[in-house]
GROMACS .gro file of C-alpha atoms in nm:
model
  281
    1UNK     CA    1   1.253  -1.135  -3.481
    2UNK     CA    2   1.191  -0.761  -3.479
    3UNK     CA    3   0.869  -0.650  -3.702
    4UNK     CA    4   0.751  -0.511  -3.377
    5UNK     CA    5   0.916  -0.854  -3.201
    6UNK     CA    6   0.599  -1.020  -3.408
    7UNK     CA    7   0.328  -0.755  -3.258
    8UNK     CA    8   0.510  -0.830  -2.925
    9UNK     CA    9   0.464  -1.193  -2.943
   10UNK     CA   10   0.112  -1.161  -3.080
   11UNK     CA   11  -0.004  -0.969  -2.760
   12UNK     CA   12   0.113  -1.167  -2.503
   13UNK     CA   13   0.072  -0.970  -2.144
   14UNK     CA   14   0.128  -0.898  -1.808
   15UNK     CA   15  -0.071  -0.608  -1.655
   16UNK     CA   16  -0.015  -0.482  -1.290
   17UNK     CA   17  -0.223  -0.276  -1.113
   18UNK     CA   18  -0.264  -0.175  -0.746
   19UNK     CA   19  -0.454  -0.402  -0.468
   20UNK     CA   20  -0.786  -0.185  -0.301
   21UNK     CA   21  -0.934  -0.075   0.006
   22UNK     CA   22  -0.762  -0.269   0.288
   23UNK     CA   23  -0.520  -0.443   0.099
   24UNK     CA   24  -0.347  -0.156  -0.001
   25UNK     CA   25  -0.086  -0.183   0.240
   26UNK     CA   26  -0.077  -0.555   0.255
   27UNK     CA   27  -0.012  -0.651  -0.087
   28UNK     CA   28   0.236  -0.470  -0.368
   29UNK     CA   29   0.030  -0.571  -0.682
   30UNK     CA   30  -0.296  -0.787  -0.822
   31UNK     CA   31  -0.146  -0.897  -1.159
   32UNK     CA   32  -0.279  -1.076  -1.472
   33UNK     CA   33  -0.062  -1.287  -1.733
   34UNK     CA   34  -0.210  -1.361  -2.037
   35UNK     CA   35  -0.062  -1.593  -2.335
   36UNK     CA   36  -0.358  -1.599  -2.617
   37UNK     CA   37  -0.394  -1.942  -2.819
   38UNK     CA   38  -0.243  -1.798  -3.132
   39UNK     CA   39   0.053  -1.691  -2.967
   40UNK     CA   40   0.359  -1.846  -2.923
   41UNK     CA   41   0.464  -2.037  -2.567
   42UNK     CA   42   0.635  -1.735  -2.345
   43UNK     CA   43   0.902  -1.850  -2.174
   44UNK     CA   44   1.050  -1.548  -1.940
   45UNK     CA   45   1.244  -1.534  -1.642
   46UNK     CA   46   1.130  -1.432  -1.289
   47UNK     CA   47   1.436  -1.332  -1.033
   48UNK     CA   48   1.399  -1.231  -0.645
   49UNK     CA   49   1.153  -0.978  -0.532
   50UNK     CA   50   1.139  -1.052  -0.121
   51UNK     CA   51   0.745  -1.136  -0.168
   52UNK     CA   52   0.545  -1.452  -0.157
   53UNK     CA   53   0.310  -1.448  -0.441
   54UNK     CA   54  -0.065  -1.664  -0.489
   55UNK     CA   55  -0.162  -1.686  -0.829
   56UNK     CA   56  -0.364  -1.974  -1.037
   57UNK     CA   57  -0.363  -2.057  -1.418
   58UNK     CA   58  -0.746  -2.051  -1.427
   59UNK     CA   59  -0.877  -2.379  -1.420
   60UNK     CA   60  -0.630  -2.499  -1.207
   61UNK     CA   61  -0.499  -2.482  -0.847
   62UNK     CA   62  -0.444  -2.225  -0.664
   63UNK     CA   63  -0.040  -2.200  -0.615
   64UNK     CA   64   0.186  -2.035  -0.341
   65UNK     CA   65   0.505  -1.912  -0.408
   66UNK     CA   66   0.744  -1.863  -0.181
   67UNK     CA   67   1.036  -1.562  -0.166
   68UNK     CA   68   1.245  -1.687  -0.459
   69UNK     CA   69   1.612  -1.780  -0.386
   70UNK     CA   70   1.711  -1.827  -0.711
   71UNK     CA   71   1.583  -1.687  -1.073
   72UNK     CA   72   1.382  -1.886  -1.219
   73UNK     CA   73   1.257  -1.982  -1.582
   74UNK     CA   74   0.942  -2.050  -1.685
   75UNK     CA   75   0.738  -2.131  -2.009
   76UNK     CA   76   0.359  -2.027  -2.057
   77UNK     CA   77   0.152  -2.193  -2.330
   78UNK     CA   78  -0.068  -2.046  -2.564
   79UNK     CA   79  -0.467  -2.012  -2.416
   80UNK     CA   80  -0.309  -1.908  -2.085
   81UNK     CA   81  -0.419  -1.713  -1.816
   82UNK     CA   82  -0.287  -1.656  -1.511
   83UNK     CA   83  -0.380  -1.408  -1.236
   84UNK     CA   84  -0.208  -1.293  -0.872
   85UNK     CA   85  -0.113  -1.146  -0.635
   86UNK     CA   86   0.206  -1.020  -0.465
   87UNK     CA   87   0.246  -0.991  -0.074
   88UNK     CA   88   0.473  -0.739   0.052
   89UNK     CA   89   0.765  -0.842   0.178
   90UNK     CA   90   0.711  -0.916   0.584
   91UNK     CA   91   0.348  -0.977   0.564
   92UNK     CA   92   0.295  -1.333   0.412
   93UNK     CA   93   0.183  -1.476   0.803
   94UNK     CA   94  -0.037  -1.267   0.860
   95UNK     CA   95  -0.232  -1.308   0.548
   96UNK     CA   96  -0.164  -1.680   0.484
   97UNK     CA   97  -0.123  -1.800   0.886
   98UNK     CA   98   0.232  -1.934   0.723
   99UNK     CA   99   0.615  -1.806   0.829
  100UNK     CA  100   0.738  -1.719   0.502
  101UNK     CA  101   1.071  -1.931   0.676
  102UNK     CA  102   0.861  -2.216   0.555
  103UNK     CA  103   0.776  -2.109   0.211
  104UNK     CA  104   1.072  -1.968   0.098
  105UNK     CA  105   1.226  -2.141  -0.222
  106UNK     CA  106   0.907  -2.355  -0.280
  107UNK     CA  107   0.574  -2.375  -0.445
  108UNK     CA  108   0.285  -2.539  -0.293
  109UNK     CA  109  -0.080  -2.568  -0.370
  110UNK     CA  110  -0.284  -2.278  -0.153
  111UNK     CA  111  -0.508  -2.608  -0.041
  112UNK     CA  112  -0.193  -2.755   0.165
  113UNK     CA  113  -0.254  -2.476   0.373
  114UNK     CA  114  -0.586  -2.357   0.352
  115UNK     CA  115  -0.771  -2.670   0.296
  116UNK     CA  116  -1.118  -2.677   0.111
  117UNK     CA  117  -1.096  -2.310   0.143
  118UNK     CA  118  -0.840  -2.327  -0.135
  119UNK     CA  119  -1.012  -2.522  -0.334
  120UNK     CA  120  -1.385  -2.319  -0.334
  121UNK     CA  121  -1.144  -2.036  -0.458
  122UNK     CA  122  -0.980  -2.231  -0.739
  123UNK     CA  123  -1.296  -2.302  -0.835
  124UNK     CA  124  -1.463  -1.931  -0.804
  125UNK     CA  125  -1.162  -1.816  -1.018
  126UNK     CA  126  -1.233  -2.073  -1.297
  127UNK     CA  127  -1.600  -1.955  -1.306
  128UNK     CA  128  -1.478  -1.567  -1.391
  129UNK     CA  129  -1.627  -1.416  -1.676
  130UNK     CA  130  -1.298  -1.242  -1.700
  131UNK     CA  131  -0.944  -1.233  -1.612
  132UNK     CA  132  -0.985  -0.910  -1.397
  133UNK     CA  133  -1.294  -1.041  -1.215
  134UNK     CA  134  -1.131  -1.350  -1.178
  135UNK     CA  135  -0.801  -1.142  -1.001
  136UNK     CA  136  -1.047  -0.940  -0.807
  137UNK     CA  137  -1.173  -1.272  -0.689
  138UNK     CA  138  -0.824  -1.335  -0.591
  139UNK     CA  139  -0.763  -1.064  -0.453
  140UNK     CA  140  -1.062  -1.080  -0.233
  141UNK     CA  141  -0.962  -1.359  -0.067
  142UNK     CA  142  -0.734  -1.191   0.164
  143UNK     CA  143  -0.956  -0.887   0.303
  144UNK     CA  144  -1.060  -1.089   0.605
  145UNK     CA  145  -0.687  -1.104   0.713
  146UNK     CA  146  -0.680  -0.733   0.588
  147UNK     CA  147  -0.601  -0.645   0.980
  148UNK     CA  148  -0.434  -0.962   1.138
  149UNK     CA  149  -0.102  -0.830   1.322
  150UNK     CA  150   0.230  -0.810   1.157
  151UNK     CA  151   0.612  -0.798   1.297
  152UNK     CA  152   0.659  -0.419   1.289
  153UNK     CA  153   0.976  -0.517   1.389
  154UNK     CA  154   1.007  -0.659   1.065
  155UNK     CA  155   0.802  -0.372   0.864
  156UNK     CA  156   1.051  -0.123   1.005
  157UNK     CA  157   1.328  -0.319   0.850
  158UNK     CA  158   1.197  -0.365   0.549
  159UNK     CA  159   1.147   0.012   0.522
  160UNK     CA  160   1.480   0.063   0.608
  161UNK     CA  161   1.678  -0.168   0.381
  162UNK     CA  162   1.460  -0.066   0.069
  163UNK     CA  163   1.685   0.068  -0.177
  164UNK     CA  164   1.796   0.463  -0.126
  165UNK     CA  165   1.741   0.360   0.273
  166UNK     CA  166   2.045   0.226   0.471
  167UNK     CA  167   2.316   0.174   0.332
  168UNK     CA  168   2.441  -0.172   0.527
  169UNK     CA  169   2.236  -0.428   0.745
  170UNK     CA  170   2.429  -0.272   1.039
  171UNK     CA  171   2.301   0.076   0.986
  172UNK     CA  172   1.941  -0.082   0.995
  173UNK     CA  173   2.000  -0.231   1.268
  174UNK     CA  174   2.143   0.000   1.496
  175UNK     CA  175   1.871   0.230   1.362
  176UNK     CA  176   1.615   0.004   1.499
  177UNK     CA  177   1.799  -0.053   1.852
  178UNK     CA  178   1.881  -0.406   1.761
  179UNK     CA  179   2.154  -0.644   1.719
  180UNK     CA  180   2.199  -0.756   1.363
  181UNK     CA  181   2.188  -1.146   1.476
  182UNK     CA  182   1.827  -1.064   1.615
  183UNK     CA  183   1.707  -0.901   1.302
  184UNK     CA  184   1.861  -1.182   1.093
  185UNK     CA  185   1.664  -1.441   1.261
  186UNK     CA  186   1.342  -1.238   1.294
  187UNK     CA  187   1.321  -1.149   0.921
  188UNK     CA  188   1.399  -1.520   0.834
  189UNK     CA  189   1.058  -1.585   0.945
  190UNK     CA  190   0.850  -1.310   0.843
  191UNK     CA  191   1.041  -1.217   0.532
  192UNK     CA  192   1.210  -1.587   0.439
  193UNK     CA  193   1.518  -1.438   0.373
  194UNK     CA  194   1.824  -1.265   0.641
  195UNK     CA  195   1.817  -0.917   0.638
  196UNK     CA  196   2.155  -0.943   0.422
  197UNK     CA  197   1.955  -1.099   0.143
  198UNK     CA  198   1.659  -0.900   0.190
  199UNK     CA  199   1.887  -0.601   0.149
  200UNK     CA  200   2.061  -0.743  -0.171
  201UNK     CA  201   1.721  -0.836  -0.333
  202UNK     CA  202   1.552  -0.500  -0.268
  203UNK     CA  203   1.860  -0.306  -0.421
  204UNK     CA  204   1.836  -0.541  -0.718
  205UNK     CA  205   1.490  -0.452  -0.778
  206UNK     CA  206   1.548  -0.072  -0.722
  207UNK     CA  207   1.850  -0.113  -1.006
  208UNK     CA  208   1.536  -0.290  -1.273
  209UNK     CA  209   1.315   0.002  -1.170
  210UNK     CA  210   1.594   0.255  -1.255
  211UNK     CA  211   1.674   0.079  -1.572
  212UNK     CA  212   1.339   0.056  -1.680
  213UNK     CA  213   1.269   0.385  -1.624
  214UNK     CA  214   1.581   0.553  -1.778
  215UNK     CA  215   1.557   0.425  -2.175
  216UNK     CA  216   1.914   0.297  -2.154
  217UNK     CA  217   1.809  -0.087  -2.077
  218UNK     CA  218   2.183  -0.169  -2.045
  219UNK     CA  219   2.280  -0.042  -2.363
  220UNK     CA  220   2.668   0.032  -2.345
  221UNK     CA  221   2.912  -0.004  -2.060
  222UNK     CA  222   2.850   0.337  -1.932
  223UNK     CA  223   2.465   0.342  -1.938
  224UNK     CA  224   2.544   0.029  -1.687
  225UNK     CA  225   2.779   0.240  -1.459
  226UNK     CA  226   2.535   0.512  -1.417
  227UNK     CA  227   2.294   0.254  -1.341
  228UNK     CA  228   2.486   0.061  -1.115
  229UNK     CA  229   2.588   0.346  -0.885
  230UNK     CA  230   2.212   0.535  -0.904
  231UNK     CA  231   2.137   0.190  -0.783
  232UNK     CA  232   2.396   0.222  -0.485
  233UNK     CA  233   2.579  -0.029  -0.607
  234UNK     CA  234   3.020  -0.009  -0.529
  235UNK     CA  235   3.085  -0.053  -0.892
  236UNK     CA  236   2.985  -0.224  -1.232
  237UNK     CA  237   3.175  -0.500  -1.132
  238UNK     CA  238   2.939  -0.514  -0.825
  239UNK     CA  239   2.600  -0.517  -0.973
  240UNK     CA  240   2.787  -0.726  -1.237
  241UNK     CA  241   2.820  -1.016  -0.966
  242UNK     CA  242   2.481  -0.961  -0.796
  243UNK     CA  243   2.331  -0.993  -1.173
  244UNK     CA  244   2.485  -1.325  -1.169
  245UNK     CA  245   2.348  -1.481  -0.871
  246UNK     CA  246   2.021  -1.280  -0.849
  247UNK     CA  247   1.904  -1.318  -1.223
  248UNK     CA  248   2.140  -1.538  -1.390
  249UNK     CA  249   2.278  -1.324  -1.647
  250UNK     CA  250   2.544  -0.998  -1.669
  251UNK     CA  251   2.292  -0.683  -1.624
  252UNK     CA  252   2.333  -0.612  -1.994
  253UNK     CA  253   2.203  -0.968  -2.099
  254UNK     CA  254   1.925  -0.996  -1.851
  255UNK     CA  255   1.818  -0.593  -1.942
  256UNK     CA  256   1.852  -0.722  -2.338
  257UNK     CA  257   1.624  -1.045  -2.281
  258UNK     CA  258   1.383  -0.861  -2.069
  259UNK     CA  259   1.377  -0.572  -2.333
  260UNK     CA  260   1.251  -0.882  -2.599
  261UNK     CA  261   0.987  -0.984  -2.371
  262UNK     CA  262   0.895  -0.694  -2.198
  263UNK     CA  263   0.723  -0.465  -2.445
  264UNK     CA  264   0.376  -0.207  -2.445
  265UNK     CA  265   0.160  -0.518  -2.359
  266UNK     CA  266   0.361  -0.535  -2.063
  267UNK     CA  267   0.303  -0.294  -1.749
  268UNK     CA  268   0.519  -0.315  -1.405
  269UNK     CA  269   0.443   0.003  -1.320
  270UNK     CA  270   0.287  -0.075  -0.973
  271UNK     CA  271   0.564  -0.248  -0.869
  272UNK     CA  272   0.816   0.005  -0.977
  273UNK     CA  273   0.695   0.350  -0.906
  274UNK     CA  274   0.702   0.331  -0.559
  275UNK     CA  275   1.051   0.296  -0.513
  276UNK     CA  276   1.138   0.533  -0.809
  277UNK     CA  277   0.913   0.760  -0.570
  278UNK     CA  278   1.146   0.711  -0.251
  279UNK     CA  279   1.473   0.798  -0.485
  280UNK     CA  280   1.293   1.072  -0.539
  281UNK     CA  281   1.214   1.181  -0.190
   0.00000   0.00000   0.00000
């Protein structure tokens, strides 16, 4: 396509930016996607993160999505917006009363679990002047849960098997005076995934936050190896089979197609940076 991949796909976007005041350490982003109506439909490709994210198409329910299991693919049509936000991994319950056990791999409407509630909000979002009033909306939907208890059995874990933490499930573990069966099933409810998977998902992201950073986005076998063992990946061949299951593609595919997609009207800074800070650390 090129020409500026057709003024990035005439100005599609996703923006990120951080939550505020007591939601800072409850969710990881408040994020807008916008597809105008002389664009083009955006179909892109969403892999595992470990959160559970709320987000609505304005005029339209409010939808819950559950820790993803699988990538997923998903097409946007022109006149489009859709605003979020993401829940750190271990803190769904406490902000949506739900185990994220129950969530995980599924989409529901916010209104199967929060009734009428849902629905005022649906309906507060749709009367936004704006897409960023209608997030902050969003977003304020969750302060009154700002301080509702979480696992810090859990939170501890999640710490710890973040990528440039542990190095196994086992370390973790035995870091946090636990067996590794009782952190399994304890992060299977407040995380929706083992700890094994957590771990695996977490890495993954630490690998796109690496390669997004660095300028090499996959380009040549050895850009990959660097990546793959900054990542703390074995090998290539390693992060070669996570890419697989985790996003569907070889790393140098997936980093290609996101490179098409993914362009200056596209900003996952919030979600990156932070663990791009803890390499650093």
């Amino acid at each position: 396509m090129t020409a500026a991949q057709q003024s990035h796909e005439s100005h599609q976007s996703y923006r990120e930016r951080p939550p505020a005041g007591p939601l800072a350490d409850r969710l990881a982003c408040v994020w807008v996607q916008q597809v105008p109506a002389g664009a083009p439909p955006l179909t892109h490709r969403t892999v595992p993160n470990g959160s559970v994210e709320i987000h609505a198409k304005l005029g339209s329910a409010v939808q819950v999505t559950g820790p993803r299991l699988a990538p997923t693919v998903t097409t946007v049509t022109p006149g489009t917006t859709i605003v979020g936000v993401r829940i750190r991994p271990g803190l769904a319950y406490p902000l949506l009363g739900t185990p994220a056990s129950e969530l995980a791999g599924r989409q529901v409407d916010l209104a199967d679990l929060w009734g009428r509630e849902a629905e005022r909000l649906a309906e507060q979002l749709a009367a936004a002047e704006t897409a960023g009033e209608a997030a902050r909306r969003l977003e304020a939907a969750f302060a009154p849960a700002a301080g509702a208890e979480a696992d810090p059995l859990v939170l501890a874990a999640v710490e710890l098997l973040s990528p440039w933490r542990a190095a196994s499930v086992a370390e973790a573990a035995a870091t946090l005076g636990v067996s590794t069966r009782h952190l399994r099933r304890r992060s299977l409810r407040e995380v929706g995934y083992s700890a094994k998977t957590l771990h695996r998902v977490l890495r993954f992201q630490g690998f796109l936050a690496l390669a997004g950073s660095s300028g090499t986005q996959g380009r040549g076998a050895s850009g990959l190896a660097r990546l793959a063992a900054a990542a703390g990946y074995a090998d290539q061949a390693h992060l070669t089979r996570e890419s697989g299951q985790l996003a569907g593609l070889p790393p140098a595919a997936f980093l290609a197609e996101r490179a098409g997609i993914c362009g200056p009207t596209h900003d996952h800074t919030t979600s990156f940076q932070p663990l791009l800070a803890a390499r650093a650390r």
